[in-house]
mmCIF file of C-alpha atoms in Angstrom:
data_model
loop_
_atom_site.group_PDB
_atom_site.id
_atom_site.type_symbol
_atom_site.label_atom_id
_atom_site.label_comp_id
_atom_site.label_asym_id
_atom_site.label_seq_id
_atom_site.Cartn_x
_atom_site.Cartn_y
_atom_site.Cartn_z
ATOM 1 C CA MET A 428 94.983 116.552 23.784
ATOM 2 C CA VAL A 429 97.023 118.741 26.153
ATOM 3 C CA ALA A 430 95.663 121.885 24.530
ATOM 4 C CA ARG A 431 92.111 120.603 24.961
ATOM 5 C CA TRP A 432 92.626 119.902 28.678
ATOM 6 C CA LEU A 433 94.269 123.289 29.206
ATOM 7 C CA SER A 434 91.320 124.922 27.477
ATOM 8 C CA ARG A 435 88.878 123.068 29.751
ATOM 9 C CA ILE A 436 90.823 123.994 32.871
ATOM 10 C CA LEU A 437 90.962 127.627 31.815
ATOM 11 C CA GLY A 438 87.246 127.592 31.097
ATOM 12 C CA ALA A 439 86.521 126.102 34.515
ATOM 13 C CA VAL A 440 88.683 128.729 36.229
ATOM 14 C CA VAL A 441 86.922 131.530 34.375
ATOM 15 C CA LEU A 442 83.512 130.079 35.244
ATOM 16 C CA LEU A 443 84.424 129.797 38.931
ATOM 17 C CA ALA A 444 85.686 133.379 38.941
ATOM 18 C CA VAL A 445 82.470 134.620 37.348
ATOM 19 C CA LEU A 446 80.381 132.677 39.868
ATOM 20 C CA LEU A 447 82.448 134.002 42.781
ATOM 21 C CA VAL A 448 82.245 137.620 41.691
ATOM 22 C CA GLY A 449 78.602 137.366 40.687
ATOM 23 C CA GLY A 450 77.622 135.607 43.914
ATOM 24 C CA THR A 451 79.434 138.221 46.004
ATOM 25 C CA ALA A 452 77.773 141.071 44.120
ATOM 26 C CA LEU A 453 74.389 139.436 44.690
ATOM 27 C CA ARG A 454 75.055 139.195 48.439
ATOM 28 C CA VAL A 455 76.137 142.862 48.520
ATOM 29 C CA TRP A 456 72.823 143.737 46.870
ATOM 30 C CA GLN A 457 70.786 141.474 49.194
ATOM 31 C CA VAL A 458 72.317 142.686 52.454
ATOM 32 C CA ALA A 459 71.942 146.287 51.269
ATOM 33 C CA ARG A 460 68.202 145.701 51.581
ATOM 34 C CA ALA A 461 68.360 144.253 55.086
ATOM 35 C CA ASP A 462 67.047 146.318 57.992
ATOM 36 C CA GLU A 463 67.549 144.579 61.328
ATOM 37 C CA ARG A 464 66.336 146.477 64.365
ATOM 38 C CA ASP A 465 66.358 143.995 67.232
ATOM 39 C CA LYS A 466 67.406 145.458 70.576
ATOM 40 C CA VAL A 467 71.202 145.445 70.923
ATOM 41 C CA ASP A 468 73.949 146.832 73.136
ATOM 42 C CA ALA A 469 74.929 149.647 70.792
ATOM 43 C CA ILE A 470 74.254 151.358 67.496
ATOM 44 C CA ILE A 471 77.569 151.772 65.662
ATOM 45 C CA VAL A 472 77.786 154.542 63.057
ATOM 46 C CA LEU A 473 80.558 153.993 60.523
ATOM 47 C CA GLY A 474 82.559 157.150 59.869
ATOM 48 C CA SER A 475 82.832 159.186 56.701
ATOM 49 C CA THR A 476 84.016 162.618 55.641
ATOM 50 C CA GLN A 477 83.699 165.614 57.962
ATOM 51 C CA VAL A 478 85.085 169.140 57.715
ATOM 52 C CA ASN A 479 85.962 171.051 60.900
ATOM 53 C CA GLY A 480 83.581 168.916 62.929
ATOM 54 C CA VAL A 481 80.700 169.223 60.445
ATOM 55 C CA PRO A 482 79.600 165.931 58.832
ATOM 56 C CA LYS A 483 79.392 165.865 55.045
ATOM 57 C CA PRO A 484 76.124 164.537 53.531
ATOM 58 C CA ILE A 485 77.075 160.833 53.576
ATOM 59 C CA LEU A 486 77.978 160.894 57.267
ATOM 60 C CA GLN A 487 75.006 163.115 58.105
ATOM 61 C CA ALA A 488 72.616 160.588 56.542
ATOM 62 C CA ARG A 489 74.161 157.823 58.658
ATOM 63 C CA LEU A 490 73.879 159.902 61.830
ATOM 64 C CA GLU A 491 70.236 160.778 61.183
ATOM 65 C CA HIS A 492 69.443 157.091 60.689
ATOM 66 C CA ALA A 493 71.241 156.183 63.923
ATOM 67 C CA LYS A 494 69.273 158.859 65.780
ATOM 68 C CA MET A 495 66.030 157.340 64.500
ATOM 69 C CA LEU A 496 67.102 153.870 65.690
ATOM 70 C CA TYR A 497 68.025 155.302 69.093
ATOM 71 C CA GLU A 498 64.620 156.975 69.389
ATOM 72 C CA GLN A 499 62.973 153.656 68.491
ATOM 73 C CA GLY A 500 64.762 151.998 71.414
ATOM 74 C CA VAL A 501 67.080 149.757 69.385
ATOM 75 C CA ALA A 502 69.925 150.608 71.794
ATOM 76 C CA ALA A 503 70.623 152.987 74.638
ATOM 77 C CA GLU A 504 73.995 153.955 73.173
ATOM 78 C CA ILE A 505 75.205 155.337 69.855
ATOM 79 C CA MET A 506 78.863 154.691 69.159
ATOM 80 C CA THR A 507 80.416 156.888 66.491
ATOM 81 C CA VAL A 508 83.654 155.597 65.012
ATOM 82 C CA GLY A 509 86.415 156.826 62.732
ATOM 83 C CA GLY A 510 89.739 158.602 63.067
ATOM 84 C CA LYS A 511 90.997 161.724 61.349
ATOM 85 C CA GLN A 512 93.167 162.650 58.426
ATOM 86 C CA PRO A 513 96.364 164.731 58.806
ATOM 87 C CA GLY A 514 95.441 168.331 59.552
ATOM 88 C CA ASP A 515 91.918 167.572 60.783
ATOM 89 C CA ALA A 516 90.869 169.154 64.065
ATOM 90 C CA TYR A 517 88.174 166.515 64.701
ATOM 91 C CA THR A 518 87.976 162.776 64.289
ATOM 92 C CA GLU A 519 85.004 161.414 62.366
ATOM 93 C CA ALA A 520 83.812 159.974 65.685
ATOM 94 C CA GLN A 521 83.974 163.381 67.392
ATOM 95 C CA ALA A 522 82.183 165.068 64.500
ATOM 96 C CA GLY A 523 79.439 162.451 64.700
ATOM 97 C CA THR A 524 78.996 162.842 68.438
ATOM 98 C CA LYS A 525 78.950 166.633 68.132
ATOM 99 C CA TYR A 526 76.259 166.489 65.447
ATOM 100 C CA LEU A 527 74.049 164.064 67.359
ATOM 101 C CA ALA A 528 74.320 166.114 70.553
ATOM 102 C CA GLU A 529 73.262 169.200 68.608
ATOM 103 C CA GLN A 530 70.256 167.203 67.350
ATOM 104 C CA GLY A 531 69.138 166.475 70.904
ATOM 105 C CA VAL A 532 70.650 163.056 71.634
ATOM 106 C CA PRO A 533 71.828 163.037 75.280
ATOM 107 C CA ARG A 534 75.591 163.209 75.691
ATOM 108 C CA SER A 535 75.361 160.275 78.080
ATOM 109 C CA ALA A 536 74.158 158.104 75.193
ATOM 110 C CA LEU A 537 77.043 159.045 72.873
ATOM 111 C CA VAL A 538 80.366 157.219 72.742
ATOM 112 C CA PRO A 539 82.995 158.438 70.265
ATOM 113 C CA VAL A 540 85.670 155.876 69.381
ATOM 114 C CA GLY A 541 88.093 157.868 67.267
ATOM 115 C CA GLU A 542 90.572 155.129 66.443
ATOM 116 C CA GLY A 543 91.212 153.700 63.020
ATOM 117 C CA ASN A 544 91.408 155.278 59.594
ATOM 118 C CA ASP A 545 89.526 152.560 57.747
ATOM 119 C CA THR A 546 86.472 150.380 58.280
ATOM 120 C CA LEU A 547 88.389 147.400 59.646
ATOM 121 C CA MET A 548 90.429 149.280 62.238
ATOM 122 C CA SER A 549 87.408 151.314 63.328
ATOM 123 C CA LEU A 550 85.396 148.145 63.904
ATOM 124 C CA VAL A 551 88.270 146.469 65.740
ATOM 125 C CA ALA A 552 88.372 149.492 68.074
ATOM 126 C CA ALA A 553 84.589 149.418 68.489
ATOM 127 C CA GLY A 554 84.702 145.697 69.276
ATOM 128 C CA LYS A 555 87.363 146.262 71.918
ATOM 129 C CA HIS A 556 85.271 148.971 73.556
ATOM 130 C CA LEU A 557 82.212 146.710 73.653
ATOM 131 C CA HIS A 558 84.158 143.743 75.005
ATOM 132 C CA ASP A 559 85.792 145.904 77.698
ATOM 133 C CA GLN A 560 82.248 146.715 78.859
ATOM 134 C CA GLY A 561 81.201 143.056 78.778
ATOM 135 C CA ARG A 562 78.962 143.572 75.749
ATOM 136 C CA SER A 563 79.033 142.307 72.182
ATOM 137 C CA SER A 564 75.902 143.067 70.116
ATOM 138 C CA ALA A 565 75.411 145.989 67.756
ATOM 139 C CA VAL A 566 73.498 147.282 64.775
ATOM 140 C CA LEU A 567 75.773 148.828 62.175
ATOM 141 C CA VAL A 568 74.691 151.972 60.349
ATOM 142 C CA SER A 569 76.357 152.702 57.037
ATOM 143 C CA ASP A 570 75.416 153.003 53.382
ATOM 144 C CA PRO A 571 73.477 150.070 51.903
ATOM 145 C CA TRP A 572 76.289 148.823 49.667
ATOM 146 C CA HIS A 573 78.811 148.964 52.526
ATOM 147 C CA SER A 574 76.650 146.819 54.805
ATOM 148 C CA LEU A 575 77.877 143.328 53.899
ATOM 149 C CA ARG A 576 81.561 144.212 54.115
ATOM 150 C CA SER A 577 81.184 146.106 57.394
ATOM 151 C CA ARG A 578 79.094 143.292 58.899
ATOM 152 C CA THR A 579 81.677 140.722 57.825
ATOM 153 C CA MET A 580 84.497 142.735 59.388
ATOM 154 C CA ALA A 581 82.504 143.407 62.563
ATOM 155 C CA ARG A 582 81.749 139.735 63.089
ATOM 156 C CA ASP A 583 85.406 138.886 62.510
ATOM 157 C CA ALA A 584 86.203 141.463 65.209
ATOM 158 C CA GLY A 585 83.953 139.604 67.670
ATOM 159 C CA ILE A 586 80.903 141.847 67.390
ATOM 160 C CA SER A 587 77.525 140.148 67.119
ATOM 161 C CA ALA A 588 76.515 142.502 64.336
ATOM 162 C CA ASP A 589 73.418 143.136 62.274
ATOM 163 C CA VAL A 590 72.851 146.002 59.852
ATOM 164 C CA SER A 591 70.352 148.813 59.382
ATOM 165 C CA PRO A 592 71.653 150.834 56.436
ATOM 166 C CA THR A 593 70.618 154.310 55.441
ATOM 167 C CA HIS A 594 68.239 154.679 52.523
ATOM 168 C CA GLY A 595 68.867 158.354 51.946
ATOM 169 C CA GLY A 596 71.861 160.487 51.073
ATOM 170 C CA PRO A 597 73.947 160.864 47.924
ATOM 171 C CA VAL A 598 74.957 157.207 47.459
ATOM 172 C CA VAL A 599 71.395 155.968 46.896
ATOM 173 C CA GLN A 600 69.985 158.712 44.723
ATOM 174 C CA GLN A 601 70.850 157.442 41.257
ATOM 175 C CA ARG A 602 70.898 153.966 39.711
ATOM 176 C CA SER A 603 74.307 154.573 38.125
ATOM 177 C CA THR A 604 75.738 155.503 41.531
ATOM 178 C CA GLU A 605 74.284 152.354 43.089
ATOM 179 C CA ILE A 606 75.817 150.140 40.406
ATOM 180 C CA ARG A 607 79.216 151.776 40.817
ATOM 181 C CA TYR A 608 79.142 151.264 44.580
ATOM 182 C CA ILE A 609 78.067 147.628 44.250
ATOM 183 C CA VAL A 610 81.003 146.969 41.914
ATOM 184 C CA ARG A 611 83.441 148.704 44.253
ATOM 185 C CA GLU A 612 82.119 146.938 47.357
ATOM 186 C CA THR A 613 82.248 143.565 45.615
ATOM 187 C CA ALA A 614 85.923 144.133 44.826
ATOM 188 C CA ALA A 615 86.663 145.409 48.342
ATOM 189 C CA LEU A 616 84.938 142.471 50.025
ATOM 190 C CA LEU A 617 86.743 139.903 47.865
ATOM 191 C CA TYR A 618 90.017 141.677 48.656
ATOM 192 C CA TYR A 619 89.262 141.552 52.379
ATOM 193 C CA ARG A 620 88.355 137.873 52.293
ATOM 194 C CA LEU A 621 91.590 137.136 50.464
ATOM 195 C CA THR A 622 93.950 139.282 52.554
ATOM 196 C CA ARG A 623 92.088 140.029 55.815
ATOM 197 C CA THR A 624 93.079 143.660 55.339
ATOM 198 C CA SER A 625 90.925 146.661 54.540
ATOM 199 C CA ALA A 626 90.484 148.152 51.092
ATOM 200 C CA ASP A 627 88.650 151.406 51.705
ATOM 201 C CA ASP A 628 90.374 152.979 48.720
ATOM 202 C CA ILE A 629 88.384 150.402 46.704
ATOM 203 C CA GLY A 630 85.238 150.401 48.846
ATOM 204 C CA SER A 631 82.808 153.138 49.705
ATOM 205 C CA ALA A 632 83.481 153.993 53.348
#
């Protein structure tokens, strides 16, 4: 009798775990397809790798998408976020601002916030900047699979956030790459919800 009940309990736990992971993966996939372009206070570009102030392809794709949103009038300001690794001359935020200025975006419309070495800390810093200016709404620009986790973190940081992910660049070119990123983002989001700390070594940003 005891063994039977233990077996049922174990089965229920496994089923709940499967439903939780599967439901989270489905939401990652759904939000990756969102594209919200209502007028907001700022467009926030999540950082990624740069070398000597030159964005690598993932970050470049995000910056190009943000530039398009700016030109469409989604916001009058583009906020680039992200710190730097030891030895870097530029923060990810500075590299993003430099690139956008070179592409013709007015310097007055660019706000680099070079604090934070992961998604959570970057969004906390971005939220503080917005709140200090008496503002709160933003559209987040990142990779599709990173959208749900970044939106969740942004809203927890007090930002009224929607998402408009990129649909170009290396992370959306192959089906196998997409599946790998969905799996990683599912794990990273569950980790964040459990611990309220970032997991960018698991996730894709």
